[in-house]
Amino acid sequence: MKKQLLNIIEKIYSNLLRFIYTPELKIDLNESKKNLNSIYNYKQLNKEKIINKKINKKIDLSIIIPVYNNQVLVEKCLNSIINQKTKYNFEIICIDDGSTDKSLEILRKYEQKYSYLKVIHQENHGIAVARNVGINYSTGKYISFIDSDDFIDEKYIEILLNKAYSTNAEMVKCNYIEFSIEEQKIIKYGPNQAECELHESLKNDILKYKGFPWGSVMKRELWNDTRFPSGFWYEDMIMRMIIMRKLKNFVYINNCLYYYCNHTNNISKKVQKVNDVRCLDQLYLLQELLKVSKNDINEPISLYKNTLYELGVILWLRTKKLDKKIKKSAFIVACDIMDKLNDKEVVLNYNEKLFKRAFKTKNYLLWNLNAIDTMIKVKFNL
């Protein structure tokens, strides 16, 4: 009953949004860029080191695990991989990213015991660099990213690779379970959605599937000319902006095979709620990835859909605690970005249409209110 009432209220609120018309913001693009440049040190994509080792035909899967100060949970992660029930051969590549606790010591013990587990130690450079190092060392036909505080079902490899080989998929994604470490119980299951097998570009379906790097197997060749962007927050953006837009053969299965763990010490999975200027990485990393996307991937439909999503609800979410003047300036720059994209043949839902209108008319109020409506729908599964 409570959810039904909430659903009715949300629908009323959502329908009222279409009637919101406000004057365009009295701030031009150059002034907006000047405002942002006064607090944000603009940076371009780093030239990441790319090494593509020869594929070892005997290795089906390379599992890449970045590790940083995770002595409590890393063994559970490793054991869930080592105890896989599978006929497939796999290698485990652990990148210790300058841990100051006993994580490296634990990894070395596992390395001595298991010949297929390799440990690479480096100074602390962040998760993007750690994953990139793992890709550079990988020799499997497929790769899979697993966070060191997560764990996987015992049939994770078997089920995903069975599907990958039987369909020649470039990527197979599975559903996941959100798990509480402190309470040792399931918090919730990932969205229950229909399984699919696509033999064409994702196009209008790009946002149906989560852009997490974990919870999937993907052909290593997808990464031959691509690496995670270092030096930015929100490096996972590359998954939907680049990697998933390359796909011509994609499979989604609804099996919950990946356990995404929440715990109090998990810094990497906490949403940035502070008033930090680096939240603007959301805007500037997107701009940098758009340069790559436009040049290398000829698929404008998914590009538009994904950019609308990143500049709509996600930019609002990242920047909501910033100074109002800065937030408005970021919105104006976002309007300019969206204005340059081709929306031909793009299919939009109700909220996406409102975001499109907000950017086209520079309606800052509509952008804010529509983002709130979108977040309500996500939070309460409306």
Short mmCIF file of C-alpha atoms in Angstrom, two decimals:
data_model
loop_
_atom_site.label_atom_id
_atom_site.label_comp_id
_atom_site.label_asym_id
_atom_site.label_seq_id
_atom_site.Cartn_x
_atom_site.Cartn_y
_atom_site.Cartn_z
CA MET A 1 0.00 0.00 0.00
CA LYS A 2 2.83 2.37 0.92
CA LYS A 3 4.60 1.70 -2.39
CA GLN A 4 1.37 2.20 -4.34
CA LEU A 5 0.86 5.59 -2.70
CA LEU A 6 4.48 6.54 -3.40
CA ASN A 7 4.02 5.47 -7.01
CA ILE A 8 0.95 7.70 -7.39
CA ILE A 9 2.72 10.71 -5.86
CA GLU A 10 5.77 10.17 -8.09
CA LYS A 11 3.62 9.96 -11.22
CA ILE A 12 1.88 13.23 -10.35
CA TYR A 13 5.25 14.88 -9.74
CA SER A 14 6.69 13.41 -12.93
CA ASN A 15 3.76 14.57 -15.07
CA LEU A 16 4.00 18.10 -13.68
CA LEU A 17 7.59 18.34 -14.96
CA ARG A 18 6.42 18.66 -18.55
CA PHE A 19 4.86 22.03 -17.70
CA ILE A 20 8.02 23.56 -16.27
CA TYR A 21 9.19 26.38 -18.47
CA THR A 22 11.76 28.84 -17.16
CA PRO A 23 13.91 31.44 -18.90
CA GLU A 24 17.29 30.29 -20.17
CA LEU A 25 20.11 30.80 -17.72
CA LYS A 26 21.67 34.21 -18.14
CA ILE A 27 25.17 32.83 -18.33
CA ASP A 28 26.92 32.13 -21.62
CA LEU A 29 29.22 29.28 -22.52
CA ASN A 30 32.48 31.25 -22.32
CA GLU A 31 31.58 32.62 -18.91
CA SER A 32 30.67 29.11 -17.74
CA LYS A 33 33.99 27.69 -18.89
CA LYS A 34 35.79 30.57 -17.18
CA ASN A 35 33.96 29.85 -13.93
CA LEU A 36 34.90 26.18 -14.08
CA ASN A 37 38.51 26.86 -15.05
CA SER A 38 38.87 29.12 -12.01
CA ILE A 39 38.54 26.11 -9.67
CA TYR A 40 39.27 23.07 -11.85
CA ASN A 41 42.63 22.23 -13.36
CA TYR A 42 41.66 20.84 -16.77
CA LYS A 43 43.52 17.71 -17.78
CA GLN A 44 43.52 15.51 -20.83
CA LEU A 45 43.62 11.73 -20.95
CA ASN A 46 46.98 10.28 -20.02
CA LYS A 47 48.71 8.14 -22.60
CA GLU A 48 48.30 4.80 -20.87
CA LYS A 49 50.90 2.11 -21.31
CA ILE A 50 49.47 -0.59 -23.58
CA ILE A 51 51.04 -4.04 -23.83
CA ASN A 52 49.09 -6.80 -25.56
CA LYS A 53 50.73 -10.11 -24.70
CA LYS A 54 50.27 -13.04 -27.02
CA ILE A 55 47.12 -14.98 -26.19
CA ASN A 56 47.88 -18.35 -24.59
CA LYS A 57 45.50 -20.82 -26.24
CA LYS A 58 45.56 -22.92 -23.07
CA ILE A 59 44.26 -20.06 -20.90
CA ASP A 60 40.54 -19.42 -21.24
CA LEU A 61 40.28 -16.59 -18.73
CA SER A 62 42.50 -14.00 -17.05
CA ILE A 63 41.03 -12.75 -13.76
CA ILE A 64 42.33 -9.31 -12.79
CA ILE A 65 42.15 -8.22 -9.14
CA PRO A 66 43.37 -4.79 -7.99
CA VAL A 67 44.24 -4.88 -4.28
CA TYR A 68 44.76 -1.98 -1.89
CA ASN A 69 44.79 -2.33 1.93
CA ASN A 70 42.30 -5.18 1.98
CA GLN A 71 43.89 -7.72 4.32
CA VAL A 72 40.53 -8.63 5.89
CA LEU A 73 38.60 -9.63 2.77
CA VAL A 74 41.11 -10.49 0.05
CA GLU A 75 41.37 -14.15 1.12
CA LYS A 76 37.62 -14.66 0.78
CA CYS A 77 37.84 -13.19 -2.71
CA LEU A 78 40.77 -15.40 -3.73
CA ASN A 79 39.26 -18.55 -2.23
CA SER A 80 36.04 -18.02 -4.16
CA ILE A 81 38.09 -18.04 -7.37
CA ILE A 82 40.45 -20.88 -6.49
CA ASN A 83 37.50 -23.13 -5.52
CA GLN A 84 35.69 -22.69 -8.83
CA LYS A 85 33.95 -25.75 -10.21
CA THR A 86 34.95 -25.49 -13.83
CA LYS A 87 36.58 -27.33 -16.69
CA TYR A 88 38.20 -24.12 -17.95
CA ASN A 89 41.78 -23.02 -17.38
CA PHE A 90 42.28 -19.61 -15.82
CA GLU A 91 45.00 -17.39 -14.44
CA ILE A 92 44.71 -14.93 -11.57
CA ILE A 93 46.58 -11.62 -11.76
CA CYS A 94 46.66 -9.67 -8.49
CA ILE A 95 47.99 -6.11 -8.57
CA ASP A 96 48.96 -4.82 -5.15
CA ASP A 97 48.60 -1.05 -5.46
CA GLY A 98 51.03 -0.01 -2.73
CA SER A 99 49.17 -1.55 0.22
CA THR A 100 50.42 -0.52 3.66
CA ASP A 101 48.70 -3.35 5.55
CA LYS A 102 49.33 -7.12 5.19
CA SER A 103 47.60 -7.47 1.82
CA LEU A 104 50.85 -8.03 -0.11
CA GLU A 105 52.03 -10.60 2.43
CA ILE A 106 48.78 -12.54 2.00
CA LEU A 107 49.04 -12.36 -1.79
CA ARG A 108 52.62 -13.68 -1.74
CA LYS A 109 51.50 -16.72 0.27
CA TYR A 110 48.86 -17.51 -2.31
CA GLU A 111 51.36 -16.96 -5.13
CA GLN A 112 53.72 -19.54 -3.62
CA LYS A 113 50.92 -22.07 -3.29
CA TYR A 114 49.19 -21.66 -6.66
CA SER A 115 51.20 -21.63 -9.86
CA TYR A 116 48.43 -19.93 -11.84
CA LEU A 117 48.33 -16.92 -9.50
CA LYS A 118 50.66 -14.01 -10.23
CA VAL A 119 51.28 -11.05 -7.93
CA ILE A 120 52.48 -7.68 -9.20
CA HIS A 121 53.49 -5.02 -6.68
CA GLN A 122 53.59 -1.33 -7.53
CA GLU A 123 53.49 2.03 -5.82
CA ASN A 124 50.03 3.42 -5.20
CA HIS A 125 48.64 4.76 -8.49
CA GLY A 126 44.92 4.04 -8.12
CA ILE A 127 42.53 1.38 -9.35
CA ALA A 128 42.62 2.48 -13.02
CA VAL A 129 46.39 1.96 -13.29
CA ALA A 130 46.16 -1.31 -11.33
CA ARG A 131 43.56 -2.71 -13.73
CA ASN A 132 45.61 -1.54 -16.71
CA VAL A 133 48.68 -3.37 -15.42
CA GLY A 134 46.53 -6.48 -15.07
CA ILE A 135 45.37 -6.19 -18.68
CA ASN A 136 48.98 -5.76 -19.82
CA TYR A 137 49.96 -9.02 -18.09
CA SER A 138 46.90 -11.01 -19.19
CA THR A 139 47.23 -13.90 -21.66
CA GLY A 140 43.71 -15.39 -21.59
CA LYS A 141 41.19 -15.33 -24.42
CA TYR A 142 38.77 -13.61 -22.06
CA ILE A 143 39.33 -11.33 -19.07
CA SER A 144 37.26 -10.67 -15.96
CA PHE A 145 37.65 -7.93 -13.35
CA ILE A 146 36.91 -8.78 -9.72
CA ASP A 147 37.26 -6.30 -6.86
CA SER A 148 39.33 -7.64 -3.97
CA ASP A 149 36.55 -7.17 -1.41
CA ASP A 150 33.97 -9.00 -3.52
CA PHE A 151 33.58 -12.71 -4.21
CA ILE A 152 31.98 -14.95 -6.82
CA ASP A 153 29.72 -17.96 -7.05
CA GLU A 154 31.48 -21.31 -7.47
CA LYS A 155 30.02 -21.65 -11.00
CA TYR A 156 30.87 -18.09 -12.09
CA ILE A 157 33.57 -19.11 -14.57
CA GLU A 158 31.81 -22.21 -15.83
CA ILE A 159 28.47 -20.55 -16.57
CA LEU A 160 29.87 -17.36 -18.10
CA LEU A 161 32.44 -19.09 -20.32
CA ASN A 162 29.96 -21.78 -21.40
CA LYS A 163 27.75 -18.99 -22.68
CA ALA A 164 30.67 -17.03 -24.16
CA TYR A 165 32.00 -19.97 -26.17
CA SER A 166 28.61 -21.27 -27.29
CA THR A 167 27.56 -17.86 -28.65
CA ASN A 168 30.99 -16.43 -29.59
CA ALA A 169 30.06 -13.46 -27.41
CA GLU A 170 32.51 -10.61 -26.97
CA MET A 171 31.00 -9.99 -23.54
CA VAL A 172 28.77 -11.98 -21.21
CA LYS A 173 27.36 -10.13 -18.21
CA CYS A 174 25.59 -11.71 -15.26
CA ASN A 175 23.37 -10.42 -12.49
CA TYR A 176 24.74 -9.73 -9.01
CA ILE A 177 23.94 -9.78 -5.31
CA GLU A 178 24.62 -6.89 -2.97
CA PHE A 179 26.02 -8.40 0.22
CA SER A 180 26.63 -6.91 3.68
CA ILE A 181 29.96 -7.96 5.20
CA GLU A 182 29.10 -6.68 8.70
CA GLU A 183 25.71 -8.42 8.82
CA GLN A 184 26.75 -11.39 6.66
CA LYS A 185 23.53 -11.30 4.70
CA ILE A 186 22.13 -10.39 1.31
CA ILE A 187 20.98 -6.77 1.07
CA LYS A 188 19.36 -7.02 -2.32
CA TYR A 189 19.55 -8.67 -5.71
CA GLY A 190 20.46 -6.86 -8.91
CA PRO A 191 17.62 -5.85 -11.24
CA ASN A 192 15.61 -8.80 -12.50
CA GLN A 193 15.62 -8.45 -16.27
CA ALA A 194 15.17 -10.66 -19.28
CA GLU A 195 18.13 -12.59 -20.59
CA CYS A 196 19.25 -11.60 -24.05
CA GLU A 197 21.61 -12.51 -26.85
CA LEU A 198 22.38 -9.68 -29.29
CA HIS A 199 24.34 -10.02 -32.50
CA GLU A 200 24.43 -6.32 -33.28
CA SER A 201 25.38 -3.08 -31.56
CA LEU A 202 23.56 -2.30 -28.31
CA LYS A 203 22.35 1.06 -29.71
CA ASN A 204 19.14 2.02 -27.84
CA ASP A 205 19.65 -0.85 -25.37
CA ILE A 206 22.99 0.45 -24.03
CA LEU A 207 21.52 1.65 -20.72
CA LYS A 208 19.64 -1.56 -19.97
CA TYR A 209 22.83 -3.18 -18.75
CA LYS A 210 25.02 -1.93 -15.92
CA GLY A 211 28.33 -0.41 -16.91
CA PHE A 212 30.31 -2.05 -14.11
CA PRO A 213 33.66 -3.59 -15.11
CA TRP A 214 33.01 -6.50 -12.74
CA GLY A 215 30.42 -9.25 -13.16
CA SER A 216 31.32 -10.22 -16.71
CA VAL A 217 33.76 -11.96 -19.00
CA MET A 218 34.90 -10.11 -22.10
CA LYS A 219 37.25 -10.86 -24.95
CA ARG A 220 40.65 -9.40 -24.26
CA GLU A 221 40.82 -8.02 -27.79
CA LEU A 222 38.21 -5.42 -26.77
CA TRP A 223 41.03 -3.80 -24.78
CA ASN A 224 43.74 -3.97 -27.48
CA ASP A 225 43.71 -0.19 -27.98
CA THR A 226 41.93 0.87 -24.77
CA ARG A 227 42.80 1.22 -21.09
CA PHE A 228 41.09 2.73 -18.03
CA PRO A 229 41.69 6.50 -17.78
CA SER A 230 44.07 7.20 -14.89
CA GLY A 231 44.07 10.42 -12.91
CA PHE A 232 40.28 10.81 -12.96
CA TRP A 233 37.48 9.80 -10.63
CA TYR A 234 34.72 7.70 -12.26
CA GLU A 235 37.12 5.72 -14.48
CA ASP A 236 34.42 3.05 -14.94
CA MET A 237 32.69 5.44 -17.35
CA ILE A 238 34.87 3.93 -20.05
CA MET A 239 32.84 0.72 -19.96
CA ARG A 240 29.69 2.18 -21.52
CA MET A 241 31.37 5.02 -23.40
CA ILE A 242 33.94 2.85 -25.18
CA ILE A 243 34.00 -0.89 -24.46
CA MET A 244 30.28 -1.71 -24.57
CA ARG A 245 29.80 0.46 -27.65
CA LYS A 246 32.31 -1.72 -29.52
CA LEU A 247 30.22 -4.85 -29.00
CA LYS A 248 28.66 -6.73 -31.89
CA ASN A 249 27.95 -9.93 -29.92
CA PHE A 250 26.63 -9.44 -26.39
CA VAL A 251 24.91 -11.78 -23.94
CA TYR A 252 23.21 -11.04 -20.63
CA ILE A 253 22.23 -13.82 -18.22
CA ASN A 254 20.11 -13.25 -15.12
CA ASN A 255 22.06 -15.67 -12.89
CA CYS A 256 23.31 -13.88 -9.74
CA LEU A 257 26.94 -15.03 -9.83
CA TYR A 258 28.80 -11.99 -8.45
CA TYR A 259 28.68 -10.82 -4.82
CA TYR A 260 29.16 -7.07 -4.57
CA CYS A 261 30.11 -6.40 -0.95
CA ASN A 262 29.27 -3.40 1.19
CA HIS A 263 31.27 -2.68 4.33
CA THR A 264 32.25 0.33 6.44
CA ASN A 265 35.89 0.44 5.32
CA ASN A 266 35.15 0.25 1.62
CA ILE A 267 36.41 3.65 0.50
CA SER A 268 36.31 2.85 -3.23
CA LYS A 269 32.56 2.15 -3.19
CA LYS A 270 31.44 5.14 -1.15
CA VAL A 271 29.62 7.78 -3.16
CA GLN A 272 31.56 11.05 -3.03
CA LYS A 273 29.31 13.25 -0.89
CA VAL A 274 31.88 15.91 -0.11
CA ASN A 275 32.05 19.33 -1.69
CA ASP A 276 35.06 18.34 -3.77
CA VAL A 277 35.96 20.01 -7.04
CA ARG A 278 37.05 16.63 -8.43
CA CYS A 279 33.36 15.86 -8.85
CA LEU A 280 33.80 17.83 -12.08
CA ASP A 281 35.80 14.89 -13.40
CA GLN A 282 32.37 13.60 -14.40
CA LEU A 283 32.10 16.41 -16.95
CA TYR A 284 35.68 16.57 -18.15
CA LEU A 285 36.37 12.85 -18.36
CA LEU A 286 33.20 12.56 -20.44
CA GLN A 287 34.49 15.25 -22.80
CA GLU A 288 37.77 13.39 -23.21
CA LEU A 289 36.06 10.05 -23.84
CA LEU A 290 33.76 11.68 -26.38
CA LYS A 291 36.81 12.62 -28.46
CA VAL A 292 37.82 8.96 -28.55
CA SER A 293 34.26 7.72 -29.10
CA LYS A 294 33.56 9.97 -32.06
CA ASN A 295 36.81 9.11 -33.78
CA ASP A 296 36.99 5.37 -33.18
CA ILE A 297 33.43 4.03 -32.88
CA ASN A 298 30.83 4.77 -35.54
CA GLU A 299 27.70 4.20 -33.48
CA PRO A 300 25.91 7.51 -32.72
CA ILE A 301 22.75 6.09 -31.11
CA SER A 302 24.40 4.56 -28.04
CA LEU A 303 26.73 7.57 -27.88
CA TYR A 304 23.78 9.94 -27.55
CA LYS A 305 21.90 7.73 -25.06
CA ASN A 306 24.90 7.27 -22.84
CA THR A 307 26.00 10.91 -22.93
CA LEU A 308 22.46 12.03 -22.06
CA TYR A 309 22.56 9.69 -19.06
CA GLU A 310 26.00 10.83 -17.91
CA LEU A 311 25.15 14.54 -18.24
CA GLY A 312 21.59 14.12 -16.97
CA VAL A 313 21.11 12.28 -13.72
CA ILE A 314 24.77 11.34 -13.12
CA LEU A 315 26.26 14.84 -13.51
CA TRP A 316 23.49 16.16 -11.26
CA LEU A 317 24.27 13.47 -8.67
CA ARG A 318 28.02 14.13 -8.73
CA THR A 319 27.79 17.93 -8.53
CA LYS A 320 24.77 18.46 -6.29
CA LYS A 321 26.89 19.63 -3.33
CA LEU A 322 29.02 22.03 -5.32
CA ASP A 323 28.56 25.81 -5.26
CA LYS A 324 25.41 26.78 -7.18
CA LYS A 325 27.34 29.03 -9.58
CA ILE A 326 29.71 26.17 -10.46
CA LYS A 327 26.86 23.70 -10.83
CA LYS A 328 25.04 26.05 -13.21
CA SER A 329 28.23 26.52 -15.22
CA ALA A 330 28.68 22.75 -15.50
CA PHE A 331 25.08 22.51 -16.74
CA ILE A 332 25.70 25.12 -19.47
CA VAL A 333 28.79 23.23 -20.67
CA ALA A 334 26.68 20.05 -20.68
CA CYS A 335 24.07 21.82 -22.84
CA ASP A 336 26.78 22.65 -25.37
CA ILE A 337 28.01 19.04 -25.44
CA MET A 338 24.52 17.63 -26.02
CA ASP A 339 23.82 20.20 -28.74
CA LYS A 340 26.66 18.77 -30.84
CA LEU A 341 25.45 15.16 -30.76
CA ASN A 342 23.28 13.41 -33.34
CA ASP A 343 19.95 12.18 -31.91
CA LYS A 344 18.67 10.58 -35.12
CA GLU A 345 16.88 7.25 -34.48
CA VAL A 346 17.44 7.54 -30.72
CA VAL A 347 14.54 6.15 -28.69
CA LEU A 348 14.02 8.00 -25.41
CA ASN A 349 11.85 7.27 -22.40
CA TYR A 350 9.84 9.95 -20.58
CA ASN A 351 12.61 11.19 -18.28
CA GLU A 352 15.20 11.08 -21.07
CA LYS A 353 12.96 13.31 -23.19
CA LEU A 354 12.78 15.79 -20.32
CA PHE A 355 16.56 15.81 -19.96
CA LYS A 356 16.86 16.38 -23.70
CA ARG A 357 14.45 19.33 -23.45
CA ALA A 358 16.29 20.72 -20.43
CA PHE A 359 19.59 20.76 -22.33
CA LYS A 360 18.05 22.11 -25.53
CA THR A 361 16.31 25.00 -23.76
CA LYS A 362 18.99 25.49 -21.05
CA ASN A 363 16.31 24.85 -18.46
CA TYR A 364 18.35 24.45 -15.28
CA LEU A 365 15.32 23.96 -13.02
CA LEU A 366 13.94 21.15 -15.21
CA TRP A 367 17.35 19.42 -15.17
CA ASN A 368 17.35 19.45 -11.36
CA LEU A 369 13.74 18.37 -10.86
CA ASN A 370 13.92 15.66 -13.52
CA ALA A 371 17.09 14.26 -11.94
CA ILE A 372 15.31 14.07 -8.58
CA ASP A 373 12.37 12.27 -10.21
CA THR A 374 14.74 9.81 -11.90
CA MET A 375 16.53 9.06 -8.62
CA ILE A 376 13.22 8.46 -6.83
CA LYS A 377 12.25 5.89 -9.48
CA VAL A 378 15.61 4.13 -9.11
CA LYS A 379 15.63 4.12 -5.30
CA PHE A 380 12.08 2.81 -4.90
CA ASN A 381 12.08 0.67 -8.07
CA LEU A 382 9.04 2.50 -9.49
#
